[in-house]
Each structure stands twice: as C-alpha cells, then as structure tokens.
Coordinates of C-alpha atoms in Angstrom, one line a residue:
M899 CA -21.0 -9.3 -3.2
K900 CA -17.9 -7.9 -1.6
T901 CA -15.4 -10.2 -0.1
V902 CA -13.6 -9.7 3.3
Q903 CA -9.6 -10.3 3.2
V904 CA -7.8 -10.8 6.5
R905 CA -4.1 -11.6 6.0
N906 CA -4.2 -14.4 3.4
V907 CA -7.7 -15.5 3.8
I908 CA -10.6 -14.4 1.7
I909 CA -14.0 -14.7 3.6
G910 CA -16.9 -15.0 1.0
E911 CA -14.8 -16.7 -1.7
G912 CA -14.7 -20.5 -2.4
R913 CA -15.7 -23.0 0.5
P914 CA -16.6 -21.5 3.9
K915 CA -13.7 -20.9 6.0
I916 CA -13.3 -22.7 9.3
C917 CA -12.7 -20.8 12.5
V918 CA -11.8 -22.5 15.6
P919 CA -12.0 -21.0 19.1
I920 CA -9.7 -20.5 21.8
V921 CA -11.4 -21.0 25.4
G922 CA -8.4 -21.0 27.8
Q923 CA -8.8 -19.4 31.2
T924 CA -4.9 -18.5 31.5
K925 CA -2.4 -17.1 29.5
E926 CA -0.5 -20.2 29.4
E927 CA -3.7 -22.3 28.5
I928 CA -4.4 -19.9 25.5
L929 CA -1.0 -20.2 24.2
T930 CA -0.5 -23.9 24.6
E931 CA -3.8 -24.2 22.7
A932 CA -2.8 -22.0 19.8
G933 CA 0.6 -23.8 19.6
S934 CA -1.4 -27.0 19.0
F935 CA -3.2 -25.5 16.1
A936 CA -0.4 -25.7 13.4
E937 CA -1.7 -29.5 12.8
F938 CA -5.0 -28.6 12.0
P939 CA -7.0 -27.1 9.0
I940 CA -7.5 -23.8 10.4
D941 CA -8.3 -20.4 8.4
V942 CA -9.3 -18.2 11.4
V943 CA -8.7 -18.5 15.0
E944 CA -11.3 -17.0 17.6
W945 CA -10.0 -15.8 21.0
R946 CA -12.9 -16.1 23.2
A947 CA -11.7 -13.6 25.6
D948 CA -14.5 -13.8 28.1
W949 CA -13.1 -17.2 29.4
Y950 CA -9.8 -15.5 30.3
E951 CA -9.3 -14.8 33.9
D952 CA -7.6 -11.3 33.4
V953 CA -9.9 -10.1 30.6
F954 CA -10.9 -7.2 32.9
D955 CA -7.3 -6.1 33.1
T956 CA -6.7 -4.5 29.7
D957 CA -2.7 -4.6 30.1
K958 CA -2.9 -8.3 30.5
V959 CA -5.2 -8.8 27.4
L960 CA -3.1 -6.9 25.4
E961 CA 0.2 -8.9 26.4
T962 CA -1.8 -12.0 25.8
A963 CA -2.9 -11.0 22.3
K964 CA 0.6 -9.9 21.5
E965 CA 1.9 -13.5 22.4
L966 CA -1.2 -14.9 20.7
N967 CA -0.3 -13.1 17.6
T968 CA 3.4 -14.2 17.7
V969 CA 2.3 -18.1 18.2
L970 CA -0.3 -18.0 15.4
K971 CA 2.1 -16.4 12.9
D972 CA -0.1 -15.7 9.7
T973 CA -3.4 -17.3 10.9
P974 CA -6.1 -14.3 11.4
I975 CA -7.4 -13.7 14.7
L976 CA -10.8 -12.8 15.8
F977 CA -11.0 -11.2 19.2
T978 CA -14.5 -11.8 20.9
F979 CA -15.7 -11.1 24.3
R980 CA -19.0 -12.9 24.3
T981 CA -21.5 -11.3 27.0
A982 CA -23.5 -13.2 29.4
K983 CA -26.5 -12.0 27.9
E984 CA -25.7 -13.6 24.8
G985 CA -24.4 -16.9 26.1
G986 CA -20.9 -16.0 27.2
E987 CA -18.9 -16.5 30.4
K988 CA -18.9 -12.9 32.0
A989 CA -20.8 -9.9 32.2
I990 CA -19.6 -6.5 31.2
S991 CA -21.0 -2.9 31.0
N992 CA -21.3 -1.3 27.8
E993 CA -18.8 1.1 28.6
A994 CA -16.1 -1.4 29.5
Y995 CA -17.2 -3.6 26.5
Q996 CA -16.4 -0.7 24.2
N997 CA -13.3 0.1 25.7
L998 CA -12.1 -3.4 25.6
N999 CA -12.9 -4.1 22.0
L1000 CA -11.4 -0.6 20.8
A1001 CA -8.1 -1.0 23.0
V1002 CA -7.6 -4.6 21.2
A1003 CA -8.4 -3.3 17.8
K1004 CA -6.0 -0.5 18.2
S1005 CA -3.3 -2.8 19.4
G1006 CA -2.8 -4.2 16.0
F1007 CA -2.5 -7.7 17.4
V1008 CA -5.9 -8.9 15.8
D1009 CA -7.6 -8.7 12.6
L1010 CA -11.1 -8.9 13.3
I1011 CA -13.4 -8.1 16.5
D1012 CA -16.9 -9.4 17.3
V1013 CA -19.2 -6.8 18.3
E1014 CA -22.7 -7.7 19.4
A1015 CA -25.1 -6.2 17.5
F1016 CA -27.8 -5.3 19.9
T1017 CA -25.4 -3.7 22.4
G1018 CA -26.9 -0.2 21.5
D1019 CA -26.7 1.3 18.1
E1020 CA -24.4 4.6 19.1
I1021 CA -22.0 2.2 20.6
V1022 CA -22.1 -0.5 17.8
T1023 CA -21.6 2.2 15.0
N1024 CA -18.7 3.8 17.4
I1025 CA -16.9 0.6 17.7
I1026 CA -17.1 -0.5 14.1
S1027 CA -16.1 3.1 12.8
K1028 CA -12.9 3.2 15.0
A1029 CA -12.1 -0.4 14.4
H1030 CA -12.2 0.4 10.6
D1031 CA -10.0 3.4 11.4
F1032 CA -7.2 0.8 12.9
N1033 CA -7.7 -1.3 9.7
V1034 CA -9.6 -3.9 11.8
K1035 CA -12.7 -6.1 10.2
V1036 CA -15.8 -6.3 12.3
V1037 CA -18.2 -9.4 12.8
S1038 CA -21.3 -8.1 14.0
S1039 CA -23.2 -10.8 15.9
N1040 CA -26.3 -11.9 17.6
H1041 CA -27.0 -15.2 19.6
D1042 CA -30.4 -16.7 20.8
F1043 CA -29.7 -19.8 22.9
D1044 CA -33.3 -20.1 23.5
K1045 CA -35.1 -20.2 20.1
T1046 CA -35.2 -19.6 16.4
P1047 CA -36.8 -16.3 15.8
E1048 CA -39.0 -16.3 12.6
K1049 CA -37.5 -16.2 9.1
E1050 CA -38.4 -12.6 8.6
E1051 CA -37.0 -11.4 11.9
L1052 CA -33.6 -13.4 11.1
I1053 CA -33.3 -11.4 7.7
R1054 CA -34.2 -8.2 9.7
R1055 CA -31.4 -8.7 12.2
L1056 CA -28.7 -9.7 9.4
C1057 CA -29.8 -6.8 7.3
K1058 CA -29.5 -4.3 10.3
M1059 CA -25.8 -5.5 11.0
Q1060 CA -25.3 -4.6 7.4
E1061 CA -26.6 -1.2 7.9
L1062 CA -24.5 -0.8 10.9
D1063 CA -21.5 -1.1 8.6
A1064 CA -20.2 -4.4 9.9
D1065 CA -18.1 -6.5 7.6
I1066 CA -19.6 -9.5 8.3
P1067 CA -23.0 -9.9 9.8
K1068 CA -23.4 -13.1 11.9
I1069 CA -26.5 -14.9 13.7
A1070 CA -26.4 -18.1 15.7
V1071 CA -29.7 -19.5 16.9
M1072 CA -31.1 -22.7 18.9
P1073 CA -33.5 -24.8 17.2
T1074 CA -36.5 -26.3 18.9
C1075 CA -37.2 -28.7 16.1
R1076 CA -35.9 -29.6 12.6
R1077 CA -38.2 -27.2 10.9
D1078 CA -36.3 -24.4 12.8
V1079 CA -33.1 -25.5 11.0
L1080 CA -34.8 -25.4 7.7
M1081 CA -36.0 -21.9 8.5
L1082 CA -32.4 -20.7 9.4
L1083 CA -31.2 -22.1 6.1
D1084 CA -34.0 -20.7 4.4
A1085 CA -33.4 -17.1 5.9
T1086 CA -29.7 -17.4 4.8
L1087 CA -30.4 -18.2 1.1
E1088 CA -33.0 -15.4 1.0
M1089 CA -30.7 -12.9 2.8
T1090 CA -27.6 -14.0 0.5
E1091 CA -29.7 -13.7 -2.8
S1092 CA -31.8 -10.5 -2.0
Y1093 CA -30.3 -8.4 0.6
A1094 CA -26.6 -8.9 1.5
D1095 CA -23.8 -7.3 -0.3
R1096 CA -21.1 -8.7 1.9
P1097 CA -20.4 -12.1 3.6
I1098 CA -22.6 -13.5 6.2
I1099 CA -22.4 -16.2 8.9
T1100 CA -25.4 -18.0 10.0
M1101 CA -25.6 -21.3 12.1
S1102 CA -28.3 -23.4 13.9
M1103 CA -26.7 -24.8 17.2
A1104 CA -26.7 -28.0 18.9
G1105 CA -26.8 -31.5 17.5
T1106 CA -30.2 -30.5 15.6
G1107 CA -28.6 -27.8 13.7
V1108 CA -25.3 -29.6 12.8
I1109 CA -26.2 -29.5 9.2
S1110 CA -26.2 -25.9 8.8
R1111 CA -22.5 -25.8 9.8
L1112 CA -21.6 -28.2 7.1
A1113 CA -23.9 -27.0 4.3
G1114 CA -22.9 -23.1 4.4
E1115 CA -21.8 -23.0 1.1
A1116 CA -24.9 -24.4 -0.6
F1117 CA -27.0 -21.6 1.3
G1118 CA -24.7 -18.8 1.4
S1119 CA -23.0 -18.8 5.0
A1120 CA -19.3 -17.7 4.6
L1121 CA -17.6 -19.3 7.7
T1122 CA -18.1 -21.9 10.0
F1123 CA -16.8 -22.9 13.4
G1124 CA -15.2 -26.1 14.5
A1125 CA -13.6 -27.5 17.3
A1126 CA -9.9 -28.4 17.9
T1127 CA -9.8 -29.3 21.3
K1128 CA -12.7 -27.8 23.4
A1129 CA -15.9 -26.2 21.8
S1130 CA -17.2 -22.9 22.6
A1131 CA -21.0 -23.6 21.4
P1132 CA -23.2 -26.5 21.2
G1133 CA -22.9 -28.5 17.9
Q1134 CA -19.3 -27.5 17.0
I1135 CA -17.9 -30.7 15.3
P1136 CA -14.0 -31.7 14.8
V1137 CA -12.3 -29.5 12.6
N1138 CA -10.9 -32.2 10.6
E1139 CA -14.2 -33.8 9.9
L1140 CA -15.5 -30.6 9.2
K1141 CA -13.0 -29.8 6.4
Q1142 CA -13.6 -33.2 4.9
V1143 CA -17.3 -32.5 4.4
L1144 CA -16.8 -28.7 3.4
D1145 CA -14.3 -30.0 0.6
I1146 CA -16.6 -32.4 -0.7
L1147 CA -19.6 -30.3 -0.8
H1148 CA -17.2 -27.5 -2.5
K1149 CA -16.4 -30.0 -5.3
S1150 CA -19.9 -30.8 -6.0
L1151 CA -21.3 -27.2 -6.2

C-alpha cells in the first residue's frame, strides 16, 4: 500500500497520525489557536475554513493561510471548507467551492485540501488533478451526520474516492447503535485488506463511536482527529489522551 508524505509526516505508516482542527472565526482567533499547538502532540492541523468569517474573500483567506503557515512552521496544514450539506458552517456554490480550493492549493501555503467526494465527479476530478499539479495532496471525504450506511455502501464510497484519484479517502458516519460502530470498523478492515492501495480514514462519530477514533491502527484507519481546544465534530477527544491510547495500541500490535 502507498503511503502519503506531507512534509515530515508519513500517513499510512506506523500509528495513526493525529489531526487537530482550528475552528476560529477571525484571523486573530485562528492564529492564536495555532500558536498554542506547540505544546500538543499534533501531526497535522486542519483549518476548518468554513468557520472563518471572511472565507468568501479569497484574498483574506490566502493572507490568513500564509500567516497560519508561518505560525505552524513544519506542521502540515489540511485546508477544509466543510459545506453545510455535510455538516459544515456555511453553504457554498459548487463553482465557488472549486475556485476557493484551487486558489488555496495554488498558493503553496497548505499541504492538503479536503474535497467532498459527492460534489460532482467533474468538479472533484478537476480539483484533484489541479491540486496534484500544485503538489498538494487531496483528502476526499464524505460525512453522514444522520446514520451509518450499510457496510457495502461504505466500501463503495471509499472505492469511488480512490477511483477519483484522491490521495486519502475519508468517511465519517453517525452511529444509531453500537452495531453501527462495528459495521464501520468491519468495512474499514475489508476496505484495507481487499481494495485499498492507499491510506484511508474512517470514523464513527459521537460518544458511541469513540472507539473508532482510538482503534484505527487495528482496523486500517491511518489518521484520527482529536481536539486541542474546541472540537469540530462530535466524539473528538482531547489530543493528549488520544496519543496515549494510540501509542499503547501501536506497541501491542
């Protein structure tokens, strides 16, 4: 299986990497939060730009991305505009979504961008292709905040992201019961063993799904999300505790 390297971090090798979100609304909040991350065990920082009050002003987005890059130094940055239809803070047209992601990828201030897989195949493949031209990696994602699809559907979605040439397919789903968490983990294992040729990220959300954020290495998920300050999704746990569990599991496998 291929790994994905962003700066000095290799995703898909060793223990799952820890990604921490920034959800500030102003540039000052974003940079202040980033400045506090030095004391935490963080591998990747996700800038959730849909929280940013000036996200529809591309010049201000690029200015903030540049300063964020400076503050975070060698820590890789994942740029994410999570759309309202997938649980994000703001709605956006497909054209604006494409233009924003390409402008940020072209800037050189981020290492990865998140592209929602079901935005439309033509748009998604165009963003992925051009991001690769800019030497930026792509996480292709899908989120279901209402339910957990059946195992076969979870695998189908992950395979589709792989076919679209995303570097890292990602899926996050909401469990309605504990068996949903088992189904997500089972789908992750089957995807990893039978179909994946690159790292994948999977998670079951909320308190019921916390085990999926901890046991990724045992089932095949290569990155997990934790909270340094404010969580960006239900079920994220404090990053220090997250690393302790991941390290223990890694040593036992």
